Amino acid sequence: TAYEMLRSLVGSEMCIRDRSMIGSTMEKELKDSFLVIDDPFGSGEKVGLLKAVKPDFSILHAWCADPNGNTIIGLPMSERAYGAYASRNGAIVTVEKIVSTDFIRKNAPMVDIPGHFVKAVCETPFGAHPFSFYAPDGSSYYQDIPFNIELNNASKKEETMQKWIKEWIYDVGNFQGYLNKLGFERLMILRGRGNPDSWKQLLPHTIRNMPSFNNFTEEERAIVTASRELVKTIKSKDYKILLAGIGMANLAAWLATHTLRSENILVDLLVEWGMFGYLPKPTDPFIFTMANIPTCKMITDLVGSIGINVNYPKSMAILSAGQVDKYGNINSTRTDGVTLVGSGGANDIVARARETMVIMVQNKERLVDKVPYITCPGEKVSKIITSHAVFEKEHGIMVLKKYYAQRGISESEMIQKIIQNTGWKVELADPLEKIEPPSEQELFLLRIFDPERFFLGVL
């Protein structure tokens, strides 16, 4: 019986009901803790049962706590306090500030963790560095992008990574030493950028220094085309919620929603970390920027945001990916022994959204005949938008529907270039449609969001 299978899998532990991982490579990797069964409640569907994780203890950073450990995590809520609740021996909490219990009582609706779960509280200002942190009292700070770039570059080799660890962890002695090494000026700049209105001071500089519209990159071309495809699909299918991944995907979503708003068509942007109905602000291409949080219609946690997507019939998504194959299967986990970024929320998003589009730069290593690892099954992936073309699923296979018309290159030459940079045997639609170049208005809006060109490529 289903009950007996449950008992054999999890013993006396609680389990989690899951549909998203069915069909992914993760299902196979978790065979000792993940079981697929017929829905015991008679829906006719398969359901997954995932053994609950019970860590010995958890560590998390929060906005504030009192000396007894009663903790307010802050925004965005993300994974909230579920890890602390699951931990056998409770949580160690670092906080921006320690407050009085009277402050906790006055803000009881915001408290996430009762003190009984907390084994230690450590006052650690800037404890989320190098990432951003939103604090309701105005002490927010921005992510340290140069620091993250330096860390990313160091992590590419064992030698440079060990050198970085020595410099930034072992040699600083303690966290105050870490802050001293960062320096007061750097920390105050991050604090200033953490102001949700800082974009207003940066916008004139962004406009003055915007590059010429005569040239554009492959990334810009892909993002603009993806935004057009989103607009077309949202209009035709009356989607109301658009969930976007990070990078080119969220920029395409932002450009699309701006276009739709200009036509009085309102679509709510959703981030899996719990931001719903936010309005993206200029000068910052990152989803979790401080400026976007105060614009939300609702702020929930990861479970809440994915829950919005589970049964609502008018939601769609757009994601970037490491690889995608002709069936729409997405790989963002690993290839040829190289670890990529991992699933994040992508698997849940693709499983529960009614439709998903994928955006990427075109090359043969990324558009493959069959992905080596299925992070997200491609059943609901409808389109792949690249820097060269638009592929659309027909009879279960991605078919070339549109291509970029480039000056000085014939249609046959452009099609051949696409075929050479696609890892599967390309089937052509008849007739093929031409994709027009980005307009000045589209490029202007796009570059306002990403003035430092983190995702737009080098001109």
PDB file of N, CA and C in Angstrom, residues 156-212:
ATOM      1  N   LYS A 156      38.108  29.702  -9.883  1.00  0.00           N
ATOM      2  CA  LYS A 156      38.307  28.909 -11.100  1.00  0.00           C
ATOM      3  C   LYS A 156      39.518  27.990 -11.010  1.00  0.00           C
ATOM      4  N   LYS A 157      40.432  28.271 -10.077  1.00  0.00           N
ATOM      5  CA  LYS A 157      41.606  27.421  -9.903  1.00  0.00           C
ATOM      6  C   LYS A 157      41.831  27.143  -8.425  1.00  0.00           C
ATOM      7  N   GLU A 158      42.293  25.959  -8.114  1.00  0.00           N
ATOM      8  CA  GLU A 158      42.546  25.571  -6.727  1.00  0.00           C
ATOM      9  C   GLU A 158      43.552  26.512  -6.065  1.00  0.00           C
ATOM     10  N   GLU A 159      44.615  26.849  -6.787  1.00  0.00           N
ATOM     11  CA  GLU A 159      45.679  27.688  -6.217  1.00  0.00           C
ATOM     12  C   GLU A 159      45.163  29.073  -5.841  1.00  0.00           C
ATOM     13  N   THR A 160      44.440  29.719  -6.764  1.00  0.00           N
ATOM     14  CA  THR A 160      43.937  31.069  -6.492  1.00  0.00           C
ATOM     15  C   THR A 160      42.818  31.052  -5.450  1.00  0.00           C
ATOM     16  N   MET A 161      42.051  29.957  -5.403  1.00  0.00           N
ATOM     17  CA  MET A 161      40.993  29.864  -4.398  1.00  0.00           C
ATOM     18  C   MET A 161      41.581  29.747  -3.004  1.00  0.00           C
ATOM     19  N   GLN A 162      42.607  28.930  -2.853  1.00  0.00           N
ATOM     20  CA  GLN A 162      43.259  28.786  -1.549  1.00  0.00           C
ATOM     21  C   GLN A 162      43.904  30.098  -1.105  1.00  0.00           C
ATOM     22  N   LYS A 163      44.480  30.826  -2.043  1.00  0.00           N
ATOM     23  CA  LYS A 163      45.068  32.134  -1.729  1.00  0.00           C
ATOM     24  C   LYS A 163      43.991  33.103  -1.254  1.00  0.00           C
ATOM     25  N   TRP A 164      42.824  33.090  -1.915  1.00  0.00           N
ATOM     26  CA  TRP A 164      41.712  33.965  -1.533  1.00  0.00           C
ATOM     27  C   TRP A 164      41.214  33.606  -0.134  1.00  0.00           C
ATOM     28  N   ILE A 165      41.065  32.318   0.132  1.00  0.00           N
ATOM     29  CA  ILE A 165      40.594  31.870   1.448  1.00  0.00           C
ATOM     30  C   ILE A 165      41.549  32.329   2.545  1.00  0.00           C
ATOM     31  N   LYS A 166      42.824  32.206   2.297  1.00  0.00           N
ATOM     32  CA  LYS A 166      43.816  32.645   3.287  1.00  0.00           C
ATOM     33  C   LYS A 166      43.705  34.144   3.545  1.00  0.00           C
ATOM     34  N   GLU A 167      43.576  34.914   2.457  1.00  0.00           N
ATOM     35  CA  GLU A 167      43.553  36.370   2.585  1.00  0.00           C
ATOM     36  C   GLU A 167      42.288  36.866   3.276  1.00  0.00           C
ATOM     37  N   TRP A 168      41.114  36.292   2.903  1.00  0.00           N
ATOM     38  CA  TRP A 168      39.846  36.861   3.350  1.00  0.00           C
ATOM     39  C   TRP A 168      39.190  36.112   4.512  1.00  0.00           C
ATOM     40  N   ILE A 169      39.708  34.953   4.871  1.00  0.00           N
ATOM     41  CA  ILE A 169      39.115  34.201   5.981  1.00  0.00           C
ATOM     42  C   ILE A 169      40.115  33.982   7.105  1.00  0.00           C
ATOM     43  N   TYR A 170      41.208  33.294   6.810  1.00  0.00           N
ATOM     44  CA  TYR A 170      42.144  32.946   7.883  1.00  0.00           C
ATOM     45  C   TYR A 170      42.930  34.151   8.405  1.00  0.00           C
ATOM     46  N   ASP A 171      43.412  34.990   7.483  1.00  0.00           N
ATOM     47  CA  ASP A 171      44.324  36.060   7.906  1.00  0.00           C
ATOM     48  C   ASP A 171      43.624  37.226   8.600  1.00  0.00           C
ATOM     49  N   VAL A 172      42.314  37.374   8.413  1.00  0.00           N
ATOM     50  CA  VAL A 172      41.627  38.524   9.034  1.00  0.00           C
ATOM     51  C   VAL A 172      41.371  38.305  10.522  1.00  0.00           C
ATOM     52  N   GLY A 173      41.461  37.073  10.982  1.00  0.00           N
ATOM     53  CA  GLY A 173      41.342  36.787  12.412  1.00  0.00           C
ATOM     54  C   GLY A 173      39.924  36.608  12.898  1.00  0.00           C
ATOM     55  N   ASN A 174      39.064  37.589  12.656  1.00  0.00           N
ATOM     56  CA  ASN A 174      37.656  37.514  13.064  1.00  0.00           C
ATOM     57  C   ASN A 174      36.840  38.419  12.142  1.00  0.00           C
ATOM     58  N   PHE A 175      35.533  38.509  12.427  1.00  0.00           N
ATOM     59  CA  PHE A 175      34.695  39.269  11.496  1.00  0.00           C
ATOM     60  C   PHE A 175      35.010  40.766  11.523  1.00  0.00           C
ATOM     61  N   GLN A 176      35.390  41.286  12.659  1.00  0.00           N
ATOM     62  CA  GLN A 176      35.773  42.698  12.705  1.00  0.00           C
ATOM     63  C   GLN A 176      37.008  42.935  11.850  1.00  0.00           C
ATOM     64  N   GLY A 177      37.918  41.973  11.853  1.00  0.00           N
ATOM     65  CA  GLY A 177      39.078  42.078  10.976  1.00  0.00           C
ATOM     66  C   GLY A 177      38.686  42.063   9.507  1.00  0.00           C
ATOM     67  N   TYR A 178      37.665  41.280   9.202  1.00  0.00           N
ATOM     68  CA  TYR A 178      37.126  41.220   7.833  1.00  0.00           C
ATOM     69  C   TYR A 178      36.572  42.588   7.424  1.00  0.00           C
ATOM     70  N   LEU A 179      35.793  43.217   8.329  1.00  0.00           N
ATOM     71  CA  LEU A 179      35.241  44.546   8.031  1.00  0.00           C
ATOM     72  C   LEU A 179      36.346  45.585   7.919  1.00  0.00           C
ATOM     73  N   ASN A 180      37.365  45.490   8.780  1.00  0.00           N
ATOM     74  CA  ASN A 180      38.487  46.429   8.703  1.00  0.00           C
ATOM     75  C   ASN A 180      39.201  46.322   7.368  1.00  0.00           C
ATOM     76  N   LYS A 181      39.332  45.108   6.876  1.00  0.00           N
ATOM     77  CA  LYS A 181      39.996  44.901   5.585  1.00  0.00           C
ATOM     78  C   LYS A 181      39.153  45.483   4.442  1.00  0.00           C
ATOM     79  N   LEU A 182      37.838  45.370   4.545  1.00  0.00           N
ATOM     80  CA  LEU A 182      36.967  45.976   3.533  1.00  0.00           C
ATOM     81  C   LEU A 182      37.096  47.488   3.548  1.00  0.00           C
ATOM     82  N   GLY A 183      37.165  48.068   4.724  1.00  0.00           N
ATOM     83  CA  GLY A 183      37.345  49.510   4.851  1.00  0.00           C
ATOM     84  C   GLY A 183      36.045  50.274   5.003  1.00  0.00           C
ATOM     85  N   PHE A 184      36.106  51.337   5.786  1.00  0.00           N
ATOM     86  CA  PHE A 184      34.916  52.138   6.089  1.00  0.00           C
ATOM     87  C   PHE A 184      34.290  52.732   4.827  1.00  0.00           C
ATOM     88  N   GLU A 185      35.107  53.263   3.929  1.00  0.00           N
ATOM     89  CA  GLU A 185      34.573  53.927   2.732  1.00  0.00           C
ATOM     90  C   GLU A 185      33.790  52.955   1.858  1.00  0.00           C
ATOM     91  N   ARG A 186      34.343  51.762   1.688  1.00  0.00           N
ATOM     92  CA  ARG A 186      33.670  50.757   0.860  1.00  0.00           C
ATOM     93  C   ARG A 186      32.324  50.359   1.467  1.00  0.00           C
ATOM     94  N   LEU A 187      32.293  50.193   2.775  1.00  0.00           N
ATOM     95  CA  LEU A 187      31.060  49.809   3.451  1.00  0.00           C
ATOM     96  C   LEU A 187      30.008  50.912   3.360  1.00  0.00           C
ATOM     97  N   MET A 188      30.439  52.171   3.446  1.00  0.00           N
ATOM     98  CA  MET A 188      29.491  53.279   3.374  1.00  0.00           C
ATOM     99  C   MET A 188      28.938  53.454   1.959  1.00  0.00           C
ATOM    100  N   ILE A 189      29.753  53.138   0.956  1.00  0.00           N
ATOM    101  CA  ILE A 189      29.250  53.171  -0.416  1.00  0.00           C
ATOM    102  C   ILE A 189      28.165  52.113  -0.598  1.00  0.00           C
ATOM    103  N   LEU A 190      28.398  50.924  -0.060  1.00  0.00           N
ATOM    104  CA  LEU A 190      27.398  49.858  -0.129  1.00  0.00           C
ATOM    105  C   LEU A 190      26.129  50.256   0.616  1.00  0.00           C
ATOM    106  N   ARG A 191      26.298  50.950   1.746  1.00  0.00           N
ATOM    107  CA  ARG A 191      25.142  51.423   2.510  1.00  0.00           C
ATOM    108  C   ARG A 191      24.353  52.449   1.688  1.00  0.00           C
ATOM    109  N   GLY A 192      25.059  53.333   0.996  1.00  0.00           N
ATOM    110  CA  GLY A 192      24.393  54.334   0.169  1.00  0.00           C
ATOM    111  C   GLY A 192      23.631  53.716  -0.990  1.00  0.00           C
ATOM    112  N   ARG A 193      24.262  52.731  -1.652  1.00  0.00           N
ATOM    113  CA  ARG A 193      23.576  52.051  -2.749  1.00  0.00           C
ATOM    114  C   ARG A 193      22.404  51.225  -2.243  1.00  0.00           C
ATOM    115  N   GLY A 194      22.402  50.900  -0.953  1.00  0.00           N
ATOM    116  CA  GLY A 194      21.301  50.141  -0.375  1.00  0.00           C
ATOM    117  C   GLY A 194      20.032  50.952  -0.208  1.00  0.00           C
ATOM    118  N   ASN A 195      20.120  52.280  -0.347  1.00  0.00           N
ATOM    119  CA  ASN A 195      18.924  53.114  -0.293  1.00  0.00           C
ATOM    120  C   ASN A 195      18.047  52.819  -1.512  1.00  0.00           C
ATOM    121  N   PRO A 196      16.780  52.460  -1.318  1.00  0.00           N
ATOM    122  CA  PRO A 196      15.923  52.113  -2.456  1.00  0.00           C
ATOM    123  C   PRO A 196      15.780  53.212  -3.500  1.00  0.00           C
ATOM    124  N   ASP A 197      16.084  54.460  -3.138  1.00  0.00           N
ATOM    125  CA  ASP A 197      15.974  55.567  -4.093  1.00  0.00           C
ATOM    126  C   ASP A 197      17.310  55.954  -4.717  1.00  0.00           C
ATOM    127  N   SER A 198      18.364  55.182  -4.486  1.00  0.00           N
ATOM    128  CA  SER A 198      19.684  55.555  -5.012  1.00  0.00           C
ATOM    129  C   SER A 198      19.705  55.577  -6.540  1.00  0.00           C
ATOM    130  N   TRP A 199      18.802  54.830  -7.173  1.00  0.00           N
ATOM    131  CA  TRP A 199      18.763  54.807  -8.637  1.00  0.00           C
ATOM    132  C   TRP A 199      18.473  56.188  -9.223  1.00  0.00           C
ATOM    133  N   LYS A 200      17.790  57.034  -8.470  1.00  0.00           N
ATOM    134  CA  LYS A 200      17.447  58.366  -8.977  1.00  0.00           C
ATOM    135  C   LYS A 200      18.696  59.211  -9.189  1.00  0.00           C
ATOM    136  N   GLN A 201      19.698  59.024  -8.344  1.00  0.00           N
ATOM    137  CA  GLN A 201      20.959  59.754  -8.505  1.00  0.00           C
ATOM    138  C   GLN A 201      21.808  59.166  -9.631  1.00  0.00           C
ATOM    139  N   LEU A 202      21.653  57.868  -9.878  1.00  0.00           N
ATOM    140  CA  LEU A 202      22.469  57.194 -10.891  1.00  0.00           C
ATOM    141  C   LEU A 202      21.895  57.326 -12.300  1.00  0.00           C
ATOM    142  N   LEU A 203      20.589  57.562 -12.410  1.00  0.00           N
ATOM    143  CA  LEU A 203      19.942  57.550 -13.723  1.00  0.00           C
ATOM    144  C   LEU A 203      20.481  58.610 -14.686  1.00  0.00           C
ATOM    145  N   PRO A 204      20.655  59.890 -14.281  1.00  0.00           N
ATOM    146  CA  PRO A 204      21.194  60.879 -15.237  1.00  0.00           C
ATOM    147  C   PRO A 204      22.566  60.476 -15.777  1.00  0.00           C
ATOM    148  N   HIS A 205      23.431  59.951 -14.906  1.00  0.00           N
ATOM    149  CA  HIS A 205      24.749  59.499 -15.342  1.00  0.00           C
ATOM    150  C   HIS A 205      24.612  58.344 -16.332  1.00  0.00           C
ATOM    151  N   THR A 206      23.672  57.438 -16.077  1.00  0.00           N
ATOM    152  CA  THR A 206      23.448  56.297 -16.964  1.00  0.00           C
ATOM    153  C   THR A 206      23.030  56.754 -18.356  1.00  0.00           C
ATOM    154  N   ILE A 207      22.122  57.727 -18.416  1.00  0.00           N
ATOM    155  CA  ILE A 207      21.629  58.215 -19.711  1.00  0.00           C
ATOM    156  C   ILE A 207      22.734  58.948 -20.466  1.00  0.00           C
ATOM    157  N   ARG A 208      23.504  59.775 -19.747  1.00  0.00           N
ATOM    158  CA  ARG A 208      24.577  60.540 -20.409  1.00  0.00           C
ATOM    159  C   ARG A 208      25.627  59.619 -21.016  1.00  0.00           C
ATOM    160  N   ASN A 209      25.893  58.502 -20.390  1.00  0.00           N
ATOM    161  CA  ASN A 209      26.980  57.627 -20.827  1.00  0.00           C
ATOM    162  C   ASN A 209      26.502  56.416 -21.623  1.00  0.00           C
ATOM    163  N   MET A 210      25.261  56.447 -22.092  1.00  0.00           N
ATOM    164  CA  MET A 210      24.748  55.318 -22.851  1.00  0.00           C
ATOM    165  C   MET A 210      25.435  55.234 -24.212  1.00  0.00           C
ATOM    166  N   PRO A 211      25.900  54.033 -24.611  1.00  0.00           N
ATOM    167  CA  PRO A 211      26.594  53.898 -25.899  1.00  0.00           C
ATOM    168  C   PRO A 211      25.653  54.076 -27.080  1.00  0.00           C
ATOM    169  N   SER A 212      26.237  54.220 -28.255  1.00  0.00           N
ATOM    170  CA  SER A 212      25.479  54.432 -29.480  1.00  0.00           C
ATOM    171  C   SER A 212      24.552  53.265 -29.759  1.00  0.00           C
TER     172      SER A 212
END
